[in-house]
Amino acid sequence: MSPVNPTERLEELRRLIRYHEERYFVLDDPEVADVEFDALVKELRQLESQHPDLATPDSPTRRVGGRATAGFDTVEHAQPMLSLDNAYSEDELRAFDERVRKGLGTAESVVYIAELKIDGLSIALTYEDGMLTRGATRGDGVRGEDVTANVRTIKAIPLRLKEAEASAPPGQVEIRGEVYLPKRAFERINREREEAGEALFMNPRNAAAGAMRNLDPALVARRGLSAFTYQIVGGPAFADSRPEGRPPRTSSAETGLPHVGADLQVGPPSSHRETGPWVGPRTHAETLETLRAWGLPVEAHWRRCRGVEELLSCCREWEERRRTLEFGTDGIVIKLDDLALRDLLGTTSKFPRWAIAFKFPAEQQTTRLKAIEVNVGRTGAVTPFAVLEPVVIAGSTISMATLHNAEDLTRKDIREGDWVIVEKAGDVIPRVVGPVLSRRQDDSVPWTMPAACPRCGAALCREADEVVWRCENTSCPARLQRGLEHFASRSAMNIEGLGESLIAQLLAGNLVTDCAGLYDLGEEVLAGLTSTSARSDGKAISRRFGEKNAAKVVAQIERSKGNELWRLIHGLGIRHVGERGAQLLARAFGSMDDLCDATTAQLQTAHEIGPVLAASVRSWCDEPQNRQLIERLRAAGVRMAVPPEERAAMPAPGPLTGKTYVLTGTLASMTREDATAAVERLGGKVAGSVSRKTTGVIVGAEAGTKAAKAEQLGIPILDETAFRTLIEPGPDRAALP
Ligand code: IVH
């Protein structure tokens, strides 16, 4: 049990919640992640239920949340705009389903509609005689702000509803939904704000709320907001005069309740109903169809699920798939399909009992930045990284995160000891988004790049036009370590078993000083080193590397002598020479000697080799120390040339040589692998992400953000037909990018 005084804790919780509510709802500048905020509310609610005598009428648990801001007229909602309860785990979703079935008195599976939870802000749209007359934000749930002028600028929201034959809109109707900022508009706005030196929006929701709050509709129009709708609340004509306006329903003999499970599509579908006064939809699926028929935007991926298992598989599917969407989503909203059954369950003061939001694992968390340390790469580039108080994000424990470069760190003014927001999206390396300024300690000081390399003490240098600081000492142990790791890596000499820890020991014991030294290593030397592995409880255990492992590594080193020339060129770690650059050089020059003798001009005549790469190769080869290294490698027996027969077999430049494509979405006629192979066969490259250097983006079904990024950068987009023309022989290819 917690030793704190409940009265004090209650007060503290209420104060904290009010503070964070204001940051979130009013200032659009939250300081804590949603989960953290929800945890505070949960704790408050628990404490209040344990101590009912200490509950107060103004507690945040009694309100829907949020307040109105100055600048807009306040309007009252016909019905309160409720929020949704959250489920953070499969068990919590199962518990919700049980509550629903218990409430309905049924053991059978219930039909739900699963919708994507749009990361935006809720909006209530009033249509009178089919014309948009009002748009209001949620505000505190009872009263919101009249943002009609801004809503009118959102192209997705029709100013006039369509007259659908079977479901003509009634005299007055309120439609609810979500206004959101598409991902690409979010990125654009943040780029603009960054250039203007303004604080960045943390997520699309805040950016959308910020845009809606703008008092100048002309500016709002330029923000590129969009919307989806999902709810019809009645005007006097229908829906909320339920159940009177509805025909009687079939009910189950035993319970007297509407029959659940066997057929929830009570009554004929809307399109088959008799004409007469419109009674409104009876299921949520009908609601969504009606909204569509009226010309309103409805997010298309909603799904009808029978029972909790179908819901769970839908939630699991979208956890990854959501990344392909054009808008942000942080969960799945689950709603009971049958509207009459919803009435039976009713609502609490804050949430409907018939709906819940299943939240995807949080991708942002706040934690303490223990220290900022720097890492020295093999080219000497020094990059800062964050050492964090460990925190679980999206299911994995994060204790380190990137900070990009020193300039970025200074611009964001991230300091040691700060509370910071950390983000992890998918398989992307975790990064520090920014500091939580209100939690900064008074005695904190801005971070500065160390003047000297933390490993070798050499002064750090930065070239005038570069952002990167470097340690220029070529014998810096940190650089040697990374250089040897690179040499042994899979994309270079591919020496299995020669990992980080072994290399560190070899350097520490002065057993090697460069890559040529690896070829002198004997089994007995390696056998005496230690290998470290993690025990199941996380503790590290060290044991002697041993004869068997040593023999394996030595055999791998021996085998690497016969590697293709490009592997060696890549492994040497010449700046700007990546895997492909090394392949091009090997193909063009055929031997290490010819490569080393080539002038910058000759280097540039090689296909795809530009001035930067050529100059880098030249200056590397001009270093006597590097020439000696090559001689030592040669003496050790490492292959220095491409055998003539292999050189002849190397593919000649093709029609797509020099071009780079990005694939996104699913192609109907071939797999991603086949498409990649086809491009490469013709000399082209396939890259994973869109940049200004991309020649074209090949877009299949359900394409993700890459297509949007291409559009934004003005990069040509090829559909599947155009792509086939590109890879099939014929004259039309020439017309394509
Ligand atoms: S239904 C009474 N459906 O999430 C139920 N809400 O966290 C009203 N939201 O206030 C909400 N996507 O602003 C519903 N497909 C969706 C939604 C959605 C996003 C928002 C909405 C709500 C908030 C609750």
XYZ file of C-alpha atoms and ligand atoms in Angstrom, residues 81-86 115-123 138 176-178 230-231 284 330 333 335 350-352 354-355 357 359, ligand 1:
56
model
C -20.142 14.884 -26.943
C -18.814 11.955 -24.996
C -15.368 10.553 -25.014
C -14.358 6.902 -25.246
C -13.063 4.544 -22.635
C -9.739 2.950 -23.551
C -13.300 1.514 -37.123
C -9.934 3.174 -37.233
C -9.492 5.752 -34.516
C -8.579 8.919 -36.359
C -5.868 11.000 -34.725
C -7.630 14.322 -35.020
C -10.176 16.374 -33.115
C -13.876 15.734 -32.878
C -16.272 17.939 -34.770
C -16.147 19.442 -28.661
C -20.142 13.920 -35.819
C -16.713 12.959 -36.885
C -13.114 13.863 -36.802
C -18.964 8.353 -38.067
C -22.053 9.361 -36.145
C -23.953 1.418 -37.132
C -3.676 5.446 -32.507
C -12.755 2.170 -32.065
C -18.816 0.013 -31.380
C -18.150 10.271 -19.640
C -18.291 7.257 -21.920
C -20.824 5.207 -23.800
C -21.320 0.302 -25.959
C -18.021 1.500 -27.346
C -11.074 2.530 -28.040
C -5.209 1.696 -28.170
S -16.819 7.532 -31.677
C -19.510 8.427 -28.148
N -15.198 6.875 -33.633
O -11.669 9.674 -30.254
C -18.507 7.981 -29.114
N -14.477 8.499 -32.068
O -10.876 9.167 -27.518
C -17.928 9.097 -29.824
N -12.289 9.425 -32.518
O -13.862 11.973 -28.846
C -16.675 8.822 -30.498
N -11.899 8.278 -34.342
O -12.902 12.525 -31.161
C -15.387 7.629 -32.540
N -13.866 6.249 -35.457
C -14.076 6.992 -34.353
C -13.108 7.905 -33.902
C -13.352 8.636 -32.738
C -11.437 9.183 -33.515
C -12.066 10.365 -31.407
C -13.259 11.177 -31.009
C -13.474 10.866 -29.546
C -12.100 10.404 -29.146
C -12.151 9.550 -27.906
